[in-house]
Amino acid sequence: MKRISRAEAREKLFLARTYYRPIVLGEDDGPSGSRIAGAFPRCFEAGAPKCLRCGKLLDYFLTIEADVVGPDIANERALSVFACADANCRLESIGLAAEPPSVVAITHQPSPRSVGEPGRRLLRGHLRKERIHERFGSSRVEQSKLGGPPYWIQTSIAGDEKEAQARGLSFLLQINELELDEFTTNAGFWGGEVYLFTRMNPATGLPTLEDGRVAWNYT
């Protein structure tokens, strides 16, 4: 593909949704930026969030910042995902409409990672052409990715996308746990897809890093 502008890339990823960017693991962890597993960002040192179902502390899963989504979407913000390790809580909150959720996305200022076990950096790859399911309009790309439409393992929760749109949310990215299995077990996931929807900017139609909601689908 010829070199395209940042605006053209955003249009292909989030408006036309005809392209996506792979999300891949870096070789090590970084002191800040987008990352998965390991120690949570320093801004949560005062206390990780608690599960609204069982009251236990949630486990840290990942952080997304401008290095993956781009500065225009991040707008000097970061978003971290935490999940309850309790199987009952997780099974009761698979979809976006589940209340209260046991997998949460929290917007915060970019923050260095805390002291603790290292995780791995998350990196974005080059634009790739989407493969669209003709019947459902969803993606056929199962891997971790930014933009495009989501890949639904179970079409029974594909209606979550319409639910999200009705709430003013837009699909941002998905994480394939089978690719990242070694680094997602600390958050209690069991091999599936994690979908992140965020508030859509009504002026641009693009997702932001605000008001994140998480859906989870397993094989």
CSV table of C-alpha atoms in Angstrom, one decimal:
chain,number,residue,atom,x,y,z
A,1,MET,CA,0.0,0.0,0.0
A,2,LYS,CA,1.2,3.5,-0.8
A,3,ARG,CA,2.0,5.8,2.1
A,4,ILE,CA,-1.2,7.4,3.3
A,5,SER,CA,-1.9,10.3,5.7
A,6,ARG,CA,-3.0,9.9,9.3
A,7,ALA,CA,-6.4,11.2,8.4
A,8,GLU,CA,-6.8,8.6,5.6
A,9,ALA,CA,-5.7,5.8,8.0
A,10,ARG,CA,-8.3,6.9,10.6
A,11,GLU,CA,-11.0,6.9,7.9
A,12,LYS,CA,-10.1,3.4,6.8
A,13,LEU,CA,-9.9,2.0,10.4
A,14,PHE,CA,-12.9,3.6,12.1
A,15,LEU,CA,-15.3,5.2,9.5
A,16,ALA,CA,-15.2,2.9,6.5
A,17,ARG,CA,-13.9,0.1,8.6
A,18,THR,CA,-12.3,-1.6,5.6
A,19,TYR,CA,-8.8,-1.9,7.2
A,20,TYR,CA,-7.3,-2.8,10.5
A,21,ARG,CA,-4.0,-2.7,12.3
A,22,PRO,CA,-2.7,-5.8,14.0
A,23,ILE,CA,-1.9,-5.4,17.7
A,24,VAL,CA,1.2,-7.5,18.7
A,25,LEU,CA,3.4,-8.1,21.7
A,26,GLY,CA,6.6,-6.3,22.1
A,27,GLU,CA,9.7,-8.2,23.3
A,28,ASP,CA,9.6,-6.7,26.7
A,29,ASP,CA,7.7,-4.3,29.0
A,30,GLY,CA,8.0,-0.5,28.9
A,31,PRO,CA,8.0,2.0,31.7
A,32,SER,CA,4.8,3.5,30.2
A,33,GLY,CA,2.6,3.3,27.2
A,34,SER,CA,0.3,0.5,25.9
A,35,ARG,CA,1.0,-2.7,27.6
A,36,ILE,CA,-0.6,-6.0,28.9
A,37,ALA,CA,-0.3,-7.8,32.2
A,38,GLY,CA,2.4,-7.2,34.9
A,39,ALA,CA,2.2,-4.2,37.2
A,40,PHE,CA,-0.7,-1.8,36.7
A,41,PRO,CA,-0.1,2.0,36.1
A,42,ARG,CA,1.1,4.0,39.0
A,43,CYS,CA,-2.1,6.0,39.2
A,44,PHE,CA,-3.8,2.9,40.6
A,45,GLU,CA,-1.3,2.4,43.5
A,46,ALA,CA,-3.8,3.8,46.0
A,47,GLY,CA,-6.0,0.8,45.2
A,48,ALA,CA,-7.2,-1.2,42.2
A,49,PRO,CA,-11.0,-1.0,41.5
A,50,LYS,CA,-13.3,-3.6,43.0
A,51,CYS,CA,-15.7,-5.9,41.3
A,52,LEU,CA,-19.3,-4.5,41.6
A,53,ARG,CA,-20.6,-8.1,41.8
A,54,CYS,CA,-18.5,-9.8,44.5
A,55,GLY,CA,-16.5,-6.9,46.0
A,56,LYS,CA,-13.1,-8.4,45.4
A,57,LEU,CA,-10.2,-6.4,43.9
A,58,LEU,CA,-10.1,-6.6,40.1
A,59,ASP,CA,-7.0,-7.9,38.4
A,60,TYR,CA,-5.1,-5.7,35.9
A,61,PHE,CA,-5.4,-6.7,32.3
A,62,LEU,CA,-4.0,-4.0,30.0
A,63,THR,CA,-3.5,-0.3,29.2
A,64,ILE,CA,-4.1,1.5,25.9
A,65,GLU,CA,-2.5,4.8,25.1
A,66,ALA,CA,-1.6,7.0,22.1
A,67,ASP,CA,1.2,4.8,20.9
A,68,VAL,CA,-1.5,2.2,19.7
A,69,VAL,CA,-4.6,4.3,19.0
A,70,GLY,CA,-2.9,7.5,17.8
A,71,PRO,CA,-2.8,10.9,19.5
A,72,ASP,CA,-6.0,12.2,17.9
A,73,ILE,CA,-8.0,9.4,19.5
A,74,ALA,CA,-6.1,9.3,22.8
A,75,ASN,CA,-6.3,13.1,23.3
A,76,GLU,CA,-3.7,12.9,26.1
A,77,ARG,CA,-5.7,10.2,27.9
A,78,ALA,CA,-5.1,6.5,28.7
A,79,LEU,CA,-7.5,3.6,29.3
A,80,SER,CA,-6.9,0.6,31.5
A,81,VAL,CA,-8.9,-2.6,31.7
A,82,PHE,CA,-9.4,-4.6,34.9
A,83,ALA,CA,-11.3,-7.9,35.3
A,84,CYS,CA,-12.6,-10.1,38.1
A,85,ALA,CA,-10.9,-13.5,38.3
A,86,ASP,CA,-14.1,-15.1,39.8
A,87,ALA,CA,-15.7,-17.4,37.2
A,88,ASN,CA,-19.2,-16.7,38.3
A,89,CYS,CA,-18.8,-12.9,37.9
A,90,ARG,CA,-17.2,-13.3,34.5
A,91,LEU,CA,-19.9,-15.6,33.2
A,92,GLU,CA,-22.6,-13.2,34.3
A,93,SER,CA,-21.1,-10.2,32.5
A,94,ILE,CA,-20.1,-11.4,29.0
A,95,GLY,CA,-21.9,-8.8,27.0
A,96,LEU,CA,-21.9,-5.0,27.0
A,97,ALA,CA,-25.4,-4.8,28.4
A,98,ALA,CA,-24.5,-6.8,31.6
A,99,GLU,CA,-25.0,-4.8,34.8
A,100,PRO,CA,-23.0,-4.5,36.8
A,101,PRO,CA,-20.0,-5.4,34.7
A,102,SER,CA,-17.1,-7.5,36.2
A,103,VAL,CA,-14.7,-6.4,33.4
A,104,VAL,CA,-14.2,-2.6,33.4
A,105,ALA,CA,-12.4,0.0,31.4
A,106,ILE,CA,-11.2,3.1,33.3
A,107,THR,CA,-10.0,6.3,31.7
A,108,HIS,CA,-7.1,8.1,33.3
A,109,GLN,CA,-4.1,10.3,32.7
A,110,PRO,CA,-1.1,8.5,31.1
A,111,SER,CA,0.8,7.1,34.0
A,112,PRO,CA,4.1,5.1,34.3
A,113,ARG,CA,3.8,1.5,35.4
A,114,SER,CA,4.1,0.7,39.0
A,115,VAL,CA,6.9,-1.4,40.5
A,116,GLY,CA,6.2,-5.1,40.1
A,117,GLU,CA,6.3,-8.1,37.7
A,118,PRO,CA,6.8,-7.0,34.1
A,119,GLY,CA,4.2,-7.6,31.4
A,120,ARG,CA,4.7,-6.9,27.7
A,121,ARG,CA,4.4,-3.8,25.5
A,122,LEU,CA,1.5,-3.7,23.0
A,123,LEU,CA,2.5,-2.5,19.5
A,124,ARG,CA,0.5,-1.7,16.5
A,125,GLY,CA,1.3,-3.0,13.0
A,126,HIS,CA,0.8,-1.7,9.5
A,127,LEU,CA,-2.6,-1.3,7.9
A,128,ARG,CA,-4.1,-4.5,6.5
A,129,LYS,CA,-7.2,-5.0,4.4
A,130,GLU,CA,-10.2,-6.3,6.4
A,131,ARG,CA,-11.9,-9.6,5.6
A,132,ILE,CA,-15.7,-9.1,6.1
A,133,HIS,CA,-18.2,-11.9,6.8
A,134,GLU,CA,-20.8,-11.4,4.0
A,135,ARG,CA,-23.8,-12.6,6.1
A,136,PHE,CA,-23.1,-10.9,9.4
A,137,GLY,CA,-20.9,-7.9,8.3
A,138,SER,CA,-18.4,-8.7,11.1
A,139,SER,CA,-14.7,-9.3,10.6
A,140,ARG,CA,-13.2,-12.7,9.8
A,141,VAL,CA,-9.9,-11.5,11.4
A,142,GLU,CA,-9.6,-13.4,14.7
A,143,GLN,CA,-6.3,-11.8,15.8
A,144,SER,CA,-5.7,-8.9,18.1
A,145,LYS,CA,-6.4,-5.7,16.1
A,146,LEU,CA,-7.3,-2.0,16.1
A,147,GLY,CA,-10.2,-0.8,14.0
A,148,GLY,CA,-12.3,-2.5,11.4
A,149,PRO,CA,-15.4,-4.3,12.6
A,150,PRO,CA,-15.1,-6.8,15.5
A,151,TYR,CA,-14.7,-10.6,15.0
A,152,TRP,CA,-17.4,-12.3,17.0
A,153,ILE,CA,-16.6,-15.9,18.2
A,154,GLN,CA,-20.3,-16.4,19.0
A,155,THR,CA,-22.7,-14.6,16.8
A,156,SER,CA,-25.2,-14.7,19.7
A,157,ILE,CA,-23.6,-11.6,21.2
A,158,ALA,CA,-23.1,-9.8,17.9
A,159,GLY,CA,-26.1,-7.7,18.9
A,160,ASP,CA,-23.8,-6.0,21.4
A,161,GLU,CA,-22.5,-3.9,18.6
A,162,LYS,CA,-25.9,-2.4,17.9
A,163,GLU,CA,-26.4,-2.0,21.7
A,164,ALA,CA,-23.1,-0.1,21.8
A,165,GLN,CA,-24.0,2.1,18.9
A,166,ALA,CA,-27.3,2.9,20.6
A,167,ARG,CA,-25.3,4.1,23.6
A,168,GLY,CA,-23.1,6.3,21.4
A,169,LEU,CA,-20.2,3.9,21.7
A,170,SER,CA,-17.8,2.8,18.9
A,171,PHE,CA,-15.7,-0.4,18.5
A,172,LEU,CA,-12.1,0.4,19.1
A,173,LEU,CA,-10.1,-2.8,19.3
A,174,GLN,CA,-10.1,-6.5,20.2
A,175,ILE,CA,-7.6,-8.7,22.0
A,176,ASN,CA,-7.3,-12.4,21.1
A,177,GLU,CA,-6.3,-14.2,24.2
A,178,LEU,CA,-5.1,-17.3,22.5
A,179,GLU,CA,-2.3,-15.2,21.0
A,180,LEU,CA,-1.4,-13.6,24.3
A,181,ASP,CA,-2.3,-16.6,26.6
A,182,GLU,CA,0.9,-16.5,28.6
A,183,PHE,CA,0.2,-12.9,29.6
A,184,THR,CA,-3.5,-12.9,30.1
A,185,THR,CA,-3.9,-15.6,32.7
A,186,ASN,CA,-3.3,-13.2,35.5
A,187,ALA,CA,-6.6,-11.6,34.6
A,188,GLY,CA,-8.6,-14.8,34.7
A,189,PHE,CA,-9.4,-15.0,31.0
A,190,TRP,CA,-10.0,-18.4,29.5
A,191,GLY,CA,-9.1,-18.1,25.8
A,192,GLY,CA,-11.4,-15.9,23.7
A,193,GLU,CA,-11.8,-12.4,22.5
A,194,VAL,CA,-11.9,-9.2,24.6
A,195,TYR,CA,-13.7,-6.3,22.8
A,196,LEU,CA,-13.3,-2.7,23.8
A,197,PHE,CA,-15.9,-0.1,22.9
A,198,THR,CA,-15.5,3.6,23.7
A,199,ARG,CA,-17.4,6.8,23.5
A,200,MET,CA,-17.7,8.1,19.9
A,201,ASN,CA,-16.8,11.7,19.2
A,202,PRO,CA,-20.0,13.0,17.6
A,203,ALA,CA,-18.0,15.7,15.7
A,204,THR,CA,-15.7,13.2,14.0
A,205,GLY,CA,-17.4,9.8,14.2
A,206,LEU,CA,-14.1,8.5,15.7
A,207,PRO,CA,-13.8,6.5,19.0
A,208,THR,CA,-12.1,8.1,21.9
A,209,LEU,CA,-10.6,6.7,25.1
A,210,GLU,CA,-13.6,7.8,27.2
A,211,ASP,CA,-16.5,5.8,28.7
A,212,GLY,CA,-15.0,2.4,27.8
A,213,ARG,CA,-17.2,-0.7,27.9
A,214,VAL,CA,-15.8,-4.2,27.6
A,215,ALA,CA,-17.4,-7.3,26.1
A,216,TRP,CA,-15.9,-10.8,26.4
A,217,ASN,CA,-16.5,-13.8,24.3
A,218,TYR,CA,-15.0,-17.3,24.7
A,219,THR,CA,-14.6,-20.3,22.5
